[in-house]
Amino acid sequence: MTNNLEAIRSSNHILKQIRFSYFLLFLGSISWIPICSQQELIPEIILLGIAQDGGYPHIGCERICCNLTLDNDTTRKWVVSIAAIDPVVKKWWLFEATPDMTEQLQLFKELTKGQYPYLPAGIFITHAHMGHYTGLMELGREALGAKGVKVHVMPKMANYLRSNGPWSQLVNLKNISLIEEKFDSAAVLSARIKVIPLQVPHRDEFSETAGFRIKTSALDYLFVPDIDKWSKWDRGLVNELNNVDVAFLDGTFLSITELPFRNIKTIPHPLISETIKILENEADSIKNKVVFIHFNHTNKLMWDLPSQLKMMKIGYRIGRQGIRY
Ligand SMILES: [Zn+2]
Ligand SMILES: [Zn+2]
């Protein structure tokens, strides 16, 4: 009897802890939603995906990380992309055309209750790696057969799309209309949103790599899903964090223990442990701007609650799919 009582008490205690953990997660996710968003029409950003290019679950993975998604579809995550919305003109812009774009357009439609056109007013693309642009194929003749969707890219990326199939067909059939942007020069999207491309160091086989500063009439955002190392960035991470309110940053790998057989120097991403080290002496207000995204399937921040809570405790946020910022 005593044993039974103790078992009940301890399971109640665990239940309370779990509830409290979810409450903390909930607080973490809403803390940056502008309080006035319900009354005023102000621009917002919605996170439509948080996974690295290979997605989650990941091809060929039979480890615990990807097995978690087998019995529960809701634990699957899309590849990183964000939507910037201007509710005054009822337009929106998509950042990255991912392999999950079809699901992400549907997610956007559901989250915004169908108040916006199905297709964005433009798509901004950072670079020519598979998770960032291959969704463009959905706009082509075999799928949507779209007409003149504006695709904002840097000059090398534009050239790559114009001169290589199947992308060149999208250009020739005018499914997409390429708009060449310039680094450090603002693209004005509406009276409330402008986008400034920033050059970032990354494996540039086919194109240069951009990050974006998205300035809105409400908050300013930084979007850098892929970068080699912060130390290689002449702009400086802290400097850029000072310029914005919210920063979506490359969080591909949590630490080197995730990749026991690789030399740390050959990994072309800042480990989250390295990013934390760079920011360790910064104020909490700076750390709290950081929202980690672009998680590799092995990164526990995508699927492990205790790891997520540990990160939030030291002041950082973890990108959550479908959340407004
Ligand atoms: Zn990527
Ligand atoms: Zn990349």
Coordinates of C-alpha atoms and ligand atoms in Angstrom, one line a residue:
M1 CA 0.0 0.0 0.0
T2 CA 2.8 2.4 1.0
N3 CA 4.7 1.5 -2.1
N4 CA 1.6 2.2 -4.2
L5 CA 1.1 5.5 -2.6
E6 CA 4.7 6.4 -3.1
A7 CA 4.5 5.4 -6.8
I8 CA 1.4 7.6 -7.3
R9 CA 3.1 10.5 -5.5
S10 CA 6.3 10.2 -7.5
S11 CA 4.4 9.9 -10.8
N12 CA 2.3 13.0 -9.9
H13 CA 5.6 14.8 -9.2
I14 CA 7.0 13.8 -12.6
L15 CA 3.8 14.9 -14.2
K16 CA 4.0 18.3 -12.5
Q17 CA 7.6 18.6 -13.7
I18 CA 6.7 17.8 -17.3
R19 CA 3.8 20.3 -17.2
F20 CA 6.1 22.9 -15.8
S21 CA 8.7 22.2 -18.5
Y22 CA 6.1 22.6 -21.2
F23 CA 4.9 25.9 -19.5
L24 CA 8.5 27.1 -19.7
L25 CA 8.8 26.2 -23.4
F26 CA 5.5 28.0 -24.0
L27 CA 6.8 31.1 -22.3
G28 CA 10.0 30.9 -24.3
S29 CA 8.1 30.8 -27.5
I30 CA 5.8 33.7 -26.8
S31 CA 8.1 36.0 -25.1
W32 CA 8.9 37.9 -28.3
I33 CA 5.5 38.2 -29.7
P34 CA 4.8 41.9 -29.7
I35 CA 2.0 42.5 -27.2
C36 CA 0.2 44.8 -29.6
S37 CA 0.0 42.3 -32.4
Q38 CA -3.6 41.5 -31.7
Q39 CA -4.7 45.1 -31.9
E40 CA -2.4 46.6 -34.5
L41 CA -1.5 45.6 -38.0
I42 CA 2.2 45.2 -37.8
P43 CA 4.7 43.1 -39.8
E44 CA 5.7 39.7 -38.3
I45 CA 7.9 36.8 -39.1
I46 CA 6.7 33.2 -39.0
L47 CA 9.2 30.4 -38.8
L48 CA 8.1 27.7 -41.3
G49 CA 10.9 25.2 -40.8
I50 CA 13.9 24.6 -38.5
A51 CA 15.8 21.6 -40.0
Q52 CA 19.1 21.6 -41.9
D53 CA 19.0 20.9 -45.7
G54 CA 18.6 17.1 -45.3
G55 CA 15.4 17.6 -43.2
Y56 CA 14.0 15.7 -40.3
P57 CA 13.7 12.7 -40.4
H58 CA 17.0 12.4 -42.3
I59 CA 17.6 9.9 -45.2
G60 CA 19.3 6.8 -44.0
C61 CA 19.2 7.5 -40.3
E62 CA 18.2 4.7 -38.0
R63 CA 19.3 6.3 -34.8
I64 CA 17.1 7.5 -32.0
C65 CA 16.8 11.0 -33.3
C66 CA 15.0 10.0 -36.5
N67 CA 13.3 6.9 -35.0
L68 CA 11.3 9.4 -32.8
T69 CA 9.4 10.5 -35.9
L70 CA 8.3 7.0 -37.0
D71 CA 5.2 6.7 -34.9
N72 CA 4.3 10.3 -34.7
D73 CA 4.1 12.5 -37.8
T74 CA 3.7 15.7 -35.8
T75 CA 7.3 15.4 -34.7
R76 CA 8.6 15.8 -38.3
K77 CA 10.2 19.2 -39.0
W78 CA 10.6 21.1 -42.3
V79 CA 13.8 22.6 -43.7
V80 CA 14.5 26.1 -42.6
S81 CA 12.4 28.9 -44.1
I82 CA 10.7 32.0 -42.8
A83 CA 7.8 34.1 -44.0
A84 CA 7.7 37.9 -43.5
I85 CA 4.2 39.3 -43.6
D86 CA 2.9 42.8 -44.0
P87 CA -0.7 42.7 -42.8
V88 CA -1.5 46.2 -44.1
V89 CA -1.1 45.4 -47.8
K90 CA -1.9 41.7 -47.2
K91 CA 1.3 40.5 -48.8
W92 CA 4.0 38.1 -47.7
W93 CA 7.5 37.1 -48.7
L94 CA 9.1 33.7 -48.4
F95 CA 12.8 33.2 -47.5
E96 CA 14.2 30.0 -49.0
A97 CA 12.5 27.6 -51.4
T98 CA 13.1 24.4 -49.5
P99 CA 12.4 20.8 -50.6
D100 CA 9.4 21.0 -48.1
M101 CA 7.9 24.1 -49.7
T102 CA 4.6 22.5 -50.6
E103 CA 4.0 21.7 -46.9
Q104 CA 5.3 25.1 -45.8
L105 CA 2.9 27.0 -48.1
Q106 CA 0.1 24.9 -46.6
L107 CA 1.3 25.6 -43.0
F108 CA 1.5 29.3 -43.8
K109 CA -2.1 29.3 -45.2
E110 CA -3.3 27.5 -42.0
L111 CA -1.5 29.8 -39.6
T112 CA -2.7 33.0 -41.3
K113 CA -6.3 31.5 -41.8
G114 CA -6.2 32.0 -45.5
Q115 CA -5.9 35.8 -45.3
Y116 CA -3.0 36.0 -47.7
P117 CA -2.5 35.0 -51.3
Y118 CA -1.3 31.4 -51.6
L119 CA 1.9 32.4 -53.3
P120 CA 4.3 34.9 -51.7
A121 CA 4.9 38.3 -53.4
G122 CA 8.5 37.2 -53.7
I123 CA 11.0 34.5 -52.6
F124 CA 14.4 35.4 -51.3
I125 CA 17.1 32.8 -51.5
T126 CA 20.4 32.7 -49.6
H127 CA 22.5 30.3 -51.7
A128 CA 22.6 27.2 -54.0
H129 CA 22.6 24.4 -51.4
M130 CA 19.9 21.8 -51.7
G131 CA 17.8 22.9 -48.7
H132 CA 17.6 26.5 -49.8
Y133 CA 16.5 26.6 -53.4
T134 CA 15.4 23.2 -54.8
G135 CA 11.8 23.9 -53.9
L136 CA 11.7 26.2 -56.9
M137 CA 11.0 23.1 -59.0
E138 CA 7.5 23.0 -57.6
L139 CA 6.8 26.2 -59.5
G140 CA 7.6 24.6 -62.8
R141 CA 5.7 23.1 -65.7
E142 CA 5.4 19.6 -64.1
A143 CA 3.9 21.0 -60.9
L144 CA 2.3 24.4 -60.2
G145 CA 3.1 26.1 -63.6
A146 CA 3.4 29.4 -61.8
K147 CA 3.5 32.7 -63.6
G148 CA 6.3 35.2 -62.9
V149 CA 7.0 34.5 -59.2
K150 CA 9.6 37.0 -58.2
V151 CA 12.8 35.3 -57.0
H152 CA 15.3 37.6 -55.3
V153 CA 18.8 36.4 -55.5
M154 CA 22.4 37.6 -55.7
P155 CA 24.1 37.9 -59.1
K156 CA 26.1 34.6 -59.1
M157 CA 23.0 32.7 -57.9
A158 CA 20.9 34.4 -60.7
N159 CA 23.5 33.3 -63.2
Y160 CA 23.5 29.7 -61.8
L161 CA 19.7 29.5 -62.2
R162 CA 19.8 30.9 -65.7
S163 CA 22.5 28.6 -67.0
N164 CA 21.7 25.2 -65.4
G165 CA 18.7 22.9 -66.0
P166 CA 16.2 22.3 -64.7
W167 CA 16.2 25.8 -63.2
S168 CA 16.9 27.5 -66.6
Q169 CA 13.5 26.1 -67.8
L170 CA 11.7 27.9 -65.0
V171 CA 13.4 31.1 -66.2
N172 CA 12.7 30.5 -69.9
L173 CA 9.1 29.5 -69.3
K174 CA 8.7 32.6 -67.1
N175 CA 7.5 30.5 -64.1
I176 CA 9.9 32.6 -62.1
S177 CA 11.2 36.1 -62.7
L178 CA 14.7 36.7 -61.3
I179 CA 15.4 39.9 -59.4
E180 CA 19.1 40.5 -58.8
E181 CA 19.9 42.0 -55.4
K182 CA 23.1 43.7 -54.2
F183 CA 24.9 43.1 -51.0
D184 CA 24.3 46.0 -48.5
S185 CA 21.7 47.5 -50.6
A186 CA 18.0 47.5 -49.4
A187 CA 15.2 45.9 -51.4
V188 CA 12.1 47.8 -50.4
L189 CA 9.2 45.4 -50.2
S190 CA 6.5 47.7 -48.8
A191 CA 6.2 50.8 -46.6
R192 CA 6.9 48.6 -43.6
I193 CA 9.4 46.0 -44.7
K194 CA 12.8 46.2 -46.4
V195 CA 15.5 43.5 -46.8
I196 CA 19.3 44.1 -46.9
P197 CA 21.4 41.1 -48.2
L198 CA 24.7 40.7 -46.3
Q199 CA 27.5 38.5 -47.6
V200 CA 28.5 35.6 -45.4
P201 CA 31.4 33.2 -45.7
H202 CA 30.2 29.7 -46.7
R203 CA 31.0 26.8 -49.1
D204 CA 30.3 28.8 -52.2
E205 CA 30.5 26.1 -55.0
F206 CA 27.7 27.4 -57.2
S207 CA 26.7 30.8 -55.8
E208 CA 27.7 33.4 -53.2
T209 CA 26.0 33.1 -49.8
A210 CA 23.7 35.8 -48.4
G211 CA 22.2 36.4 -45.0
F212 CA 19.4 38.9 -44.7
R213 CA 18.7 41.8 -42.4
I214 CA 14.9 42.2 -42.5
K215 CA 13.9 45.7 -41.2
T216 CA 10.3 46.1 -40.4
S217 CA 8.3 49.0 -38.9
A218 CA 8.0 46.8 -35.7
L219 CA 11.2 44.7 -35.2
D220 CA 14.5 44.2 -37.1
Y221 CA 15.6 40.7 -37.8
L222 CA 18.7 38.9 -38.9
F223 CA 18.5 35.6 -40.9
V224 CA 21.8 33.7 -41.2
P225 CA 20.9 30.0 -41.6
D226 CA 24.3 29.0 -43.0
I227 CA 27.7 30.3 -42.3
D228 CA 31.2 28.7 -42.0
K229 CA 32.4 30.3 -38.8
W230 CA 31.5 33.5 -37.1
S231 CA 35.2 34.4 -36.8
K232 CA 35.4 34.5 -40.7
W233 CA 32.6 37.1 -40.9
D234 CA 34.1 40.5 -41.2
R235 CA 30.8 42.1 -39.9
G236 CA 31.2 40.5 -36.5
L237 CA 28.4 38.5 -34.8
V238 CA 28.1 40.8 -31.8
N239 CA 28.0 43.9 -34.0
E240 CA 25.2 42.4 -36.1
L241 CA 23.2 41.4 -33.0
N242 CA 23.4 45.0 -31.8
N243 CA 21.6 46.0 -35.1
V244 CA 18.6 43.8 -34.6
D245 CA 15.9 42.6 -32.2
V246 CA 15.7 39.0 -33.2
A247 CA 18.5 36.9 -34.9
F248 CA 17.8 33.5 -36.6
L249 CA 21.2 31.9 -36.5
D250 CA 22.9 28.8 -37.9
G251 CA 22.6 26.2 -35.1
T252 CA 23.3 23.1 -37.3
F253 CA 25.4 21.3 -34.6
L254 CA 25.2 21.6 -30.9
S255 CA 28.7 20.4 -30.1
I256 CA 31.6 18.3 -31.3
T257 CA 30.3 15.2 -29.3
E258 CA 27.6 15.0 -32.0
L259 CA 30.2 14.2 -34.6
P260 CA 32.8 12.1 -32.8
F261 CA 34.6 11.0 -36.0
R262 CA 35.0 14.5 -37.5
N263 CA 37.8 17.0 -37.1
I264 CA 36.1 20.2 -35.7
K265 CA 38.1 22.3 -38.2
T266 CA 36.5 20.6 -41.2
I267 CA 33.0 21.4 -40.1
P268 CA 31.7 24.4 -42.1
H269 CA 29.3 25.6 -39.4
P270 CA 29.7 27.3 -36.1
L271 CA 29.0 24.8 -33.4
I272 CA 26.4 26.2 -31.0
S273 CA 28.9 25.6 -28.2
E274 CA 31.3 28.0 -30.1
T275 CA 28.5 30.6 -30.6
I276 CA 27.8 30.5 -26.9
K277 CA 31.5 31.0 -26.1
I278 CA 31.6 34.1 -28.4
L279 CA 28.6 35.6 -26.6
E280 CA 29.5 34.4 -23.0
N281 CA 30.3 37.9 -21.7
E282 CA 27.5 39.6 -23.5
A283 CA 24.4 40.9 -21.6
D284 CA 21.3 38.6 -21.4
S285 CA 19.5 41.1 -23.6
I286 CA 21.9 40.2 -26.5
K287 CA 21.7 36.4 -25.9
N288 CA 18.0 36.6 -25.8
K289 CA 17.9 37.9 -29.4
V290 CA 19.4 34.6 -30.6
V291 CA 17.0 32.0 -32.0
F292 CA 18.9 28.9 -33.2
I293 CA 17.7 27.3 -36.4
H294 CA 18.9 24.9 -39.2
F295 CA 19.3 21.9 -36.9
N296 CA 21.0 18.7 -38.1
H297 CA 18.9 15.6 -37.3
T298 CA 21.5 14.7 -34.7
N299 CA 21.1 18.0 -32.9
K300 CA 19.1 17.4 -29.7
L301 CA 17.8 20.9 -29.7
M302 CA 15.3 19.8 -32.4
W303 CA 13.8 16.9 -30.5
D304 CA 14.9 16.6 -26.9
L305 CA 13.0 18.6 -24.3
P306 CA 15.7 18.6 -21.5
S307 CA 18.3 19.9 -24.0
Q308 CA 15.9 22.6 -25.1
L309 CA 15.2 23.7 -21.5
K310 CA 18.9 23.7 -20.7
M311 CA 19.6 26.1 -23.6
M312 CA 16.7 28.4 -22.6
K313 CA 17.9 28.5 -19.1
I314 CA 21.1 30.2 -20.2
G315 CA 19.2 32.8 -22.2
Y316 CA 19.0 31.4 -25.8
R317 CA 15.9 30.6 -27.8
I318 CA 15.3 27.6 -29.9
G319 CA 13.5 28.0 -33.2
R320 CA 10.0 26.5 -33.2
Q321 CA 8.2 25.7 -36.4
G322 CA 4.9 27.7 -36.8
I323 CA 5.8 30.3 -34.2
R324 CA 5.5 34.1 -34.9
Y325 CA 8.4 36.4 -33.9
Ligands
ZN1 ZN 21.7 24.9 -45.2
ZN2 ZN 24.8 25.8 -47.2

